[in-house]
Coordinates of C-alpha atoms and ligand atoms in Angstrom, one line a residue:
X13 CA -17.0 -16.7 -3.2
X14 CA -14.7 -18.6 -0.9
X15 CA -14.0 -16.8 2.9
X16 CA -10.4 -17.7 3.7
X17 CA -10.4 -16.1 7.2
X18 CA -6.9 -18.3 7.5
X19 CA -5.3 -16.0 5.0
X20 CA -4.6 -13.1 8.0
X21 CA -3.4 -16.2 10.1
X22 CA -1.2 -18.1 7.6
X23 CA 2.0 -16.7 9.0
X24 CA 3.5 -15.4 12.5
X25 CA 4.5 -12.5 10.4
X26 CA 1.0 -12.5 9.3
X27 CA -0.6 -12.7 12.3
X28 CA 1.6 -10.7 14.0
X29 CA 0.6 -7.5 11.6
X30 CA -2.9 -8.1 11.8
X31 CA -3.4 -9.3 15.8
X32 CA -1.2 -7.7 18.0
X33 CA -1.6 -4.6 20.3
X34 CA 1.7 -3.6 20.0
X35 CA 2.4 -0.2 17.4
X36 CA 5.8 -2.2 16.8
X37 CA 4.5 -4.9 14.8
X38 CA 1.3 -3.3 13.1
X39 CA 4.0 -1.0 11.3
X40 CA 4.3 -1.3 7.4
X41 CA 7.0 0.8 5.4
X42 CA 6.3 1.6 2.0
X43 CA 9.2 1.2 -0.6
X44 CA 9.7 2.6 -4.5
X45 CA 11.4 -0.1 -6.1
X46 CA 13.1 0.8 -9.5
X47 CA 15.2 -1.2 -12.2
X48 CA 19.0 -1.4 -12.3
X49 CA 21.6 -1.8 -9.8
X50 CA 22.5 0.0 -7.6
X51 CA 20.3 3.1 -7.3
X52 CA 20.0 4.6 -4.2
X53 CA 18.1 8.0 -5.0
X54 CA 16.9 10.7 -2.6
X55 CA 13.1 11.2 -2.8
X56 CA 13.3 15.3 -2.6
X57 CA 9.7 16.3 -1.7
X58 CA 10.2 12.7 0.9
X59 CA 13.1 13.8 2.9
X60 CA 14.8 9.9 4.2
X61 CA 13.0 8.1 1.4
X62 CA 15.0 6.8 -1.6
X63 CA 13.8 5.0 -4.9
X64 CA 15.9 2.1 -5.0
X65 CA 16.8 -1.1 -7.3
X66 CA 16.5 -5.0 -6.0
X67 CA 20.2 -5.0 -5.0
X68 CA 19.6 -1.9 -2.6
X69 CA 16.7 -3.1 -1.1
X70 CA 17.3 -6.3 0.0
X71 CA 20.5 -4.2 2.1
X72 CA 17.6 -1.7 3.5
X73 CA 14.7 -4.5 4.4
X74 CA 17.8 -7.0 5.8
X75 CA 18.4 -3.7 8.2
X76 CA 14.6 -3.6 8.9
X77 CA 14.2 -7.1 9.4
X78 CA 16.8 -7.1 12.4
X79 CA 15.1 -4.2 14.2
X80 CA 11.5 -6.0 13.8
X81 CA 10.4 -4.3 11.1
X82 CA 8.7 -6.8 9.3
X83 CA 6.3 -5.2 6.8
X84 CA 6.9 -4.2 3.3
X85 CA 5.0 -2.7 1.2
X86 CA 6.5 -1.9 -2.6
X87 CA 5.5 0.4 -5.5
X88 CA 7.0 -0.4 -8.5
X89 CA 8.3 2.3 -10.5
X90 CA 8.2 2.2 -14.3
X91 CA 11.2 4.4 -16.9
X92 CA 8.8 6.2 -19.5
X93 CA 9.9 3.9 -22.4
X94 CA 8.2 1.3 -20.7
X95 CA 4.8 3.1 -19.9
X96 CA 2.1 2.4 -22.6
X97 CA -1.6 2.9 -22.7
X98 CA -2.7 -0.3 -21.4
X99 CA -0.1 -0.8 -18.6
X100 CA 1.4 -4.2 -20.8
X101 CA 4.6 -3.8 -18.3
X102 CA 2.9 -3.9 -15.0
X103 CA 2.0 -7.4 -15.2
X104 CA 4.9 -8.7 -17.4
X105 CA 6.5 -11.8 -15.4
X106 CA 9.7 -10.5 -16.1
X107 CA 9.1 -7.0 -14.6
X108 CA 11.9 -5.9 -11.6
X109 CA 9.2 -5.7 -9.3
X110 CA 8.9 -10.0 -9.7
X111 CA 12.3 -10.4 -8.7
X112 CA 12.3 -8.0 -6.0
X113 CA 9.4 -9.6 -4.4
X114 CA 11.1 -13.5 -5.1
X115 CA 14.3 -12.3 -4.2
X116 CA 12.9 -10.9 -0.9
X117 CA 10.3 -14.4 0.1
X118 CA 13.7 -16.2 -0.8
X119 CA 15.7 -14.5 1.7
X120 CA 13.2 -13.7 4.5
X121 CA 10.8 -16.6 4.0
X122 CA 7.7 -16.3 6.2
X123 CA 9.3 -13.7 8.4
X124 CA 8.6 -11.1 6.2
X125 CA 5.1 -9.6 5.2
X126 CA 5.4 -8.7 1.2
X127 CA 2.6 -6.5 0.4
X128 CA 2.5 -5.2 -3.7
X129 CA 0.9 -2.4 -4.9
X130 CA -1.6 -2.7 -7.6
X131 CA -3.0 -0.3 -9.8
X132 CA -2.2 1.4 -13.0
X133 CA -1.0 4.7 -12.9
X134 CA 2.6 3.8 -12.6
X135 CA 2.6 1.6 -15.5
X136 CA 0.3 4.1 -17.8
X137 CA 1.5 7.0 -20.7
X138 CA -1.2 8.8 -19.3
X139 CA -0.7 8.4 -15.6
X140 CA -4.4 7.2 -14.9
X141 CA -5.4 3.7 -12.7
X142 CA -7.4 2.8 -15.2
X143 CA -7.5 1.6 -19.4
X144 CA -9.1 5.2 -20.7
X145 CA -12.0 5.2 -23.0
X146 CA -12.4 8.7 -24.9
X147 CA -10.3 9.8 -21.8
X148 CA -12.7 8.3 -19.6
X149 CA -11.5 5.2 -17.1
X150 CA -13.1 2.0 -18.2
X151 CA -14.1 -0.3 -15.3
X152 CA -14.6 -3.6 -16.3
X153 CA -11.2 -3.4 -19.0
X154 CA -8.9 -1.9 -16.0
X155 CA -10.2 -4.7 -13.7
X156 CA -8.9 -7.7 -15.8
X157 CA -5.7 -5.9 -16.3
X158 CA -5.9 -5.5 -12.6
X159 CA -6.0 -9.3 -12.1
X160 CA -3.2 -10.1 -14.4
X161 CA -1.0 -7.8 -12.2
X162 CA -2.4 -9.5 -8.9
X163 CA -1.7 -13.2 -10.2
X164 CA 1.7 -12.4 -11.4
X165 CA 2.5 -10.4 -8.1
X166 CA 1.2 -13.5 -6.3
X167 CA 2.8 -16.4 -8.1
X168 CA 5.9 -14.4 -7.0
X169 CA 5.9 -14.9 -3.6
X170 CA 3.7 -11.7 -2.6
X171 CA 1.6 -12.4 0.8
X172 CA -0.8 -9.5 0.2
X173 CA -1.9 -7.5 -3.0
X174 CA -2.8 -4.1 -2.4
X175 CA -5.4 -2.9 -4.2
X176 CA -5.4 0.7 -5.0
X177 CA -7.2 1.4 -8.0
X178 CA -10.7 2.4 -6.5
X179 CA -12.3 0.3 -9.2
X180 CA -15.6 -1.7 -8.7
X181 CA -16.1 -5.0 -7.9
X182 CA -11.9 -5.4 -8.5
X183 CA -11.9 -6.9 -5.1
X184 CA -14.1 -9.9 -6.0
X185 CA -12.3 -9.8 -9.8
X186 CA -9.0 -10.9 -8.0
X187 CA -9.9 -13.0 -5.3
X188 CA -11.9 -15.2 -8.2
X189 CA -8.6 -15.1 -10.3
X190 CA -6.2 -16.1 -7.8
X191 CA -8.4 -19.0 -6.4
X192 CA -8.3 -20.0 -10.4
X193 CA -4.8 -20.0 -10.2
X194 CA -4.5 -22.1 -7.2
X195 CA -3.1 -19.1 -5.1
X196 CA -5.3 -19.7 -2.2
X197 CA -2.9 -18.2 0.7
X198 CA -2.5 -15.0 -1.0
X199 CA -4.6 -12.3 0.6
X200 CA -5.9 -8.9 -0.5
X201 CA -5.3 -5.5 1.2
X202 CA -8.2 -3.5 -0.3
X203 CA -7.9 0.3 -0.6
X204 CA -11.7 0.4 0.0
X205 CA -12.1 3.8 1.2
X206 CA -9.7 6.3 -0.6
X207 CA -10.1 9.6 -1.2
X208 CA -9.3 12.1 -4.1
X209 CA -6.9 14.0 -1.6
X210 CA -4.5 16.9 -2.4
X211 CA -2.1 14.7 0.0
X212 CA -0.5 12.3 -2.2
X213 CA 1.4 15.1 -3.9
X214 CA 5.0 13.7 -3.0
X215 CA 3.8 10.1 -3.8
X216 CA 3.1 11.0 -7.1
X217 CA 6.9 12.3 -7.4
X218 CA 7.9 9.7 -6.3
X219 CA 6.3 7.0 -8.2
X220 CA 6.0 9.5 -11.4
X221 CA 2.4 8.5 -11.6
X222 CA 0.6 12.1 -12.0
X223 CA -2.1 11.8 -14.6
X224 CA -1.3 14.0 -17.6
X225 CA -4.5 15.4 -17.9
X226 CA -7.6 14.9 -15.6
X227 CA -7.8 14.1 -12.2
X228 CA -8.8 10.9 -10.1
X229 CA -12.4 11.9 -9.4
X230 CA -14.2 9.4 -11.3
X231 CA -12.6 6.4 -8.8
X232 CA -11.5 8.0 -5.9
X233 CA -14.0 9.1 -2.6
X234 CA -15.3 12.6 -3.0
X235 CA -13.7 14.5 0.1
X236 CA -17.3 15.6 0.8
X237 CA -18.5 12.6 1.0
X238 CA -20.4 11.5 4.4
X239 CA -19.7 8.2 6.7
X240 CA -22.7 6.5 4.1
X241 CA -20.1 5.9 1.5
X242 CA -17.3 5.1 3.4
X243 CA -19.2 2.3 4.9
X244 CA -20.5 1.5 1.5
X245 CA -17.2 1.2 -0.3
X246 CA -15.8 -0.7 3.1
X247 CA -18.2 -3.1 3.3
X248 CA -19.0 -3.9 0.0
X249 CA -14.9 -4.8 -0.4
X250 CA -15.1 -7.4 3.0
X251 CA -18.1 -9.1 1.4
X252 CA -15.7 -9.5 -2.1
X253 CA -13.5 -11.2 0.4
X254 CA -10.9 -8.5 1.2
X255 CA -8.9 -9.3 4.1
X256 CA -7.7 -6.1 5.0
X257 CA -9.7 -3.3 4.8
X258 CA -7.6 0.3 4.4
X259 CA -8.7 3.9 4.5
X260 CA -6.7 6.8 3.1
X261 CA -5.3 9.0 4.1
X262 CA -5.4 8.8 7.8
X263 CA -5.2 12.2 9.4
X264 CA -7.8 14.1 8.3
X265 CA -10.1 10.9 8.4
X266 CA -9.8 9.7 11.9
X267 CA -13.4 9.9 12.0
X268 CA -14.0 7.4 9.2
X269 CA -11.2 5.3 9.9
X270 CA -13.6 4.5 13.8
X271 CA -16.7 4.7 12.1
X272 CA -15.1 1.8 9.4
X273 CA -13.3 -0.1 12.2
X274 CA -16.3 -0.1 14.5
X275 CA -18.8 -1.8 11.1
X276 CA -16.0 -4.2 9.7
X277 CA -14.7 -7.6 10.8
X278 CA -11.2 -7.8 9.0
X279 CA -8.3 -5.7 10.5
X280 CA -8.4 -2.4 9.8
X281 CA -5.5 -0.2 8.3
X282 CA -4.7 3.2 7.8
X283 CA -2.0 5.0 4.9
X284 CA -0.5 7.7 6.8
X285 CA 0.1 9.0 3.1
X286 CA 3.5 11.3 1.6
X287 CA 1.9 14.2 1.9
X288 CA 1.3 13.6 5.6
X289 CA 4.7 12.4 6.5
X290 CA 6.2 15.5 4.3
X291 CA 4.1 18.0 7.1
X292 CA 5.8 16.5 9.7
X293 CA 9.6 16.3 8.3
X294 CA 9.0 19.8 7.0
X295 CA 7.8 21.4 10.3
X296 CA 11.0 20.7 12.2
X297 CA 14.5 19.0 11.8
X298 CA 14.5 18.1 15.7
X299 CA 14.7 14.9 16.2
X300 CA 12.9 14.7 19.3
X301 CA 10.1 16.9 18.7
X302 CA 10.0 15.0 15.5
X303 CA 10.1 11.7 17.2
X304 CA 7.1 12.8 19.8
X305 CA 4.6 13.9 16.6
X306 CA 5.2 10.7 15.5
X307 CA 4.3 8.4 18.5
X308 CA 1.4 10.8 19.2
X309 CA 0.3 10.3 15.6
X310 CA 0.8 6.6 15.7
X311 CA -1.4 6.1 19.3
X312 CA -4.2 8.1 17.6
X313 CA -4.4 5.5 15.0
X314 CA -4.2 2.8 17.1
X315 CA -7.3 4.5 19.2
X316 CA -9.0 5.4 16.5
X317 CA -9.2 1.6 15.7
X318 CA -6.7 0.8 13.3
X319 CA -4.6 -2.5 13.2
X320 CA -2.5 -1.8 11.2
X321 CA -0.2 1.4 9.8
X322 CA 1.5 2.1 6.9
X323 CA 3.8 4.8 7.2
X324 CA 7.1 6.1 5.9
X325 CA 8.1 7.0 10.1
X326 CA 7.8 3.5 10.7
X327 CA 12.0 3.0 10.1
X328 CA 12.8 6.1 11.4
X329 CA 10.4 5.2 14.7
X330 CA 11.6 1.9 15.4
X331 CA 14.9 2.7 14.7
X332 CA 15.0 5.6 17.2
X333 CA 12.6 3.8 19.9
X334 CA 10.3 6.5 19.4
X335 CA 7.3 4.8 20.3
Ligands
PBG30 C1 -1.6 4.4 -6.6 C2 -1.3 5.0 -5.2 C3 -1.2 6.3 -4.8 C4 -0.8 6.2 -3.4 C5 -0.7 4.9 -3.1 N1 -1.1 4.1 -4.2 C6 -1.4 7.6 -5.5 C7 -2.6 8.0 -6.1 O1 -3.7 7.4 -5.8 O2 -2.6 9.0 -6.8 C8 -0.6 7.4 -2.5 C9 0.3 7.2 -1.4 C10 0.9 8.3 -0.7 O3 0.6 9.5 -1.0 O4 1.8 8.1 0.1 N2 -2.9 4.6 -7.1

């Protein structure tokens, strides 16, 4: 397997993500990208978050980009008519998430950071991240699915695939099958050490990617589970060749995120997921209060040895100088 320690470096946008001190630039905002023109919809259980077509979110990002907000990270969401079994429309080249992400490298070049997310669940009848064998997740299946996602995300112009399925060995699967496609500069952002929380609630909502039956304990980290496997799952993913190595979700795992940060070479991020950011809009509609949550959330990230954040604040923060 080839290292390509130049990947986190290939860009200032890149490199300004992964290497500086400053919570300004290690900010990512997450986005739910839908088909159409146009759409601008209200995320109820996200207050401030919208699910929104190409068109729209070019407008939103070009308003991101001039306040330094330079991260994006998008989740494609899927109508039902085009969900199937297998997830055949998550990797299809003509899929809206393809021209969202060329439309955005067009416009915004290097100065943008394009991470995609990919996994399953949003593209499955069933809702699971995986291909199900007599309802069970199949590993090895669901990880060449995975890479024909990741290549056709990266042929597009993405700068990072996010992985975050919790399959084995997927890390290694994609990094082999985008150095066979000659996509050598495209990195990987590796969910390595994500658990099977109750805090992805709103997400799910959002994205409409609840599994109909079941739930995601057969991939995700047992909540239970000690610093062993976290170091396991973190470790294992750097040696695949991740380049960023993420744990989620962040509150509740401070803990892990030092105990991963202080064992692990590549930058370190943290998902301050939905459910998370839906505690802190819900327990007050003050700005200001809101605002110093946020900054004091953010700095214990930061100290707890995280380069970088994704986080659904991060407009509202930068926007409002709250940090
Ligand atoms: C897809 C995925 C999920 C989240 C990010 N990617 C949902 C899940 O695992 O069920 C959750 C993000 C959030 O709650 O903000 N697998």
């Amino acid at each position: 397997m080839n290292l390509r320690p130049r990947i986190n470096r290939w860009t200032h946008a890149r490199r300004d993500l992964n290497f500086s001190s400053q919570i300004e630039s290690s900010l990512v905002q997450p986005h739910f990208v839908v088909a159409g023109e146009g759409v601008d919809e209200p995320i109820a259980s996200m207050p401030g978050i919208h699910r929104q077509s190409t068109d729209v979110l070019l407008q939103t990002i070009a308003g991101d980009m001039k306040m330094g907000l330079k991260s994006h990270m998008l989740f494609a969401v899927l109508d039902e008519h085009e969900k199937d079994a297998t997830a055949s429309a998550a990797s299809s080249k003509d899929m809206h998430l393809i021209h969202a992400i060329r439309q955005l490298k067009s416009q915004f070049g290097d100065d943008i950071v394009v991470m995609t997310d990919v996994c399953l669940c949003t593209a499955t009848d069933h809702g699971h991240c995986g291909i199900l064998h007599n309802e069970n997740i199949d590993n090895d299946l669901s990880v060449t699915e995975l890479c024909k996602i990741a290549v056709s995300h990266a042929e597009a112009g993405a700068d990072y695939i996010s992985a975050s399925d919790m399959m084995d060995g997927r890390v290694l699967a994609i990094r082999g099958a985008l150095e066979n496609a000659g996509l050598v500069n495209t990195g990987i952002l590796s969910y390595s050490v994500k658990y099977a929380s109750s805090f992805y609630g709103p997400f799910r909502d959002a994205a409409d990617s609840a599994p109909s039956f079941g739930d995601r304990g057969s991939h995700q980290m047992d909540i239970r589970s000690g610093y062993g496997e976290a170091v396991l799952e973190a470790t294992s993913d750097e040696s695949e060749g991740a380049d960023i190595i993420m744990i989620k979700p962040a509150l509740a795992y401070l803990d892990v995120v030092r105990k991963v940060a202080d064992v692990v070479t590549r930058p370190v991020a943290v998902y301050n997921v939905s459910g998370e950011y839906s505690l802190v809009m819900s327990s007050t509609s003050d700005e200001e209060s809101r605002g110093k949550m946020v900054r004091e959330i953010f700095h214990s990230f930061k100290r707890a040895g995280a380069d970088v954040i994704v986080s659904y604040h991060a407009r509202e923060a930068l926007s409002r100088n709250w940090l």
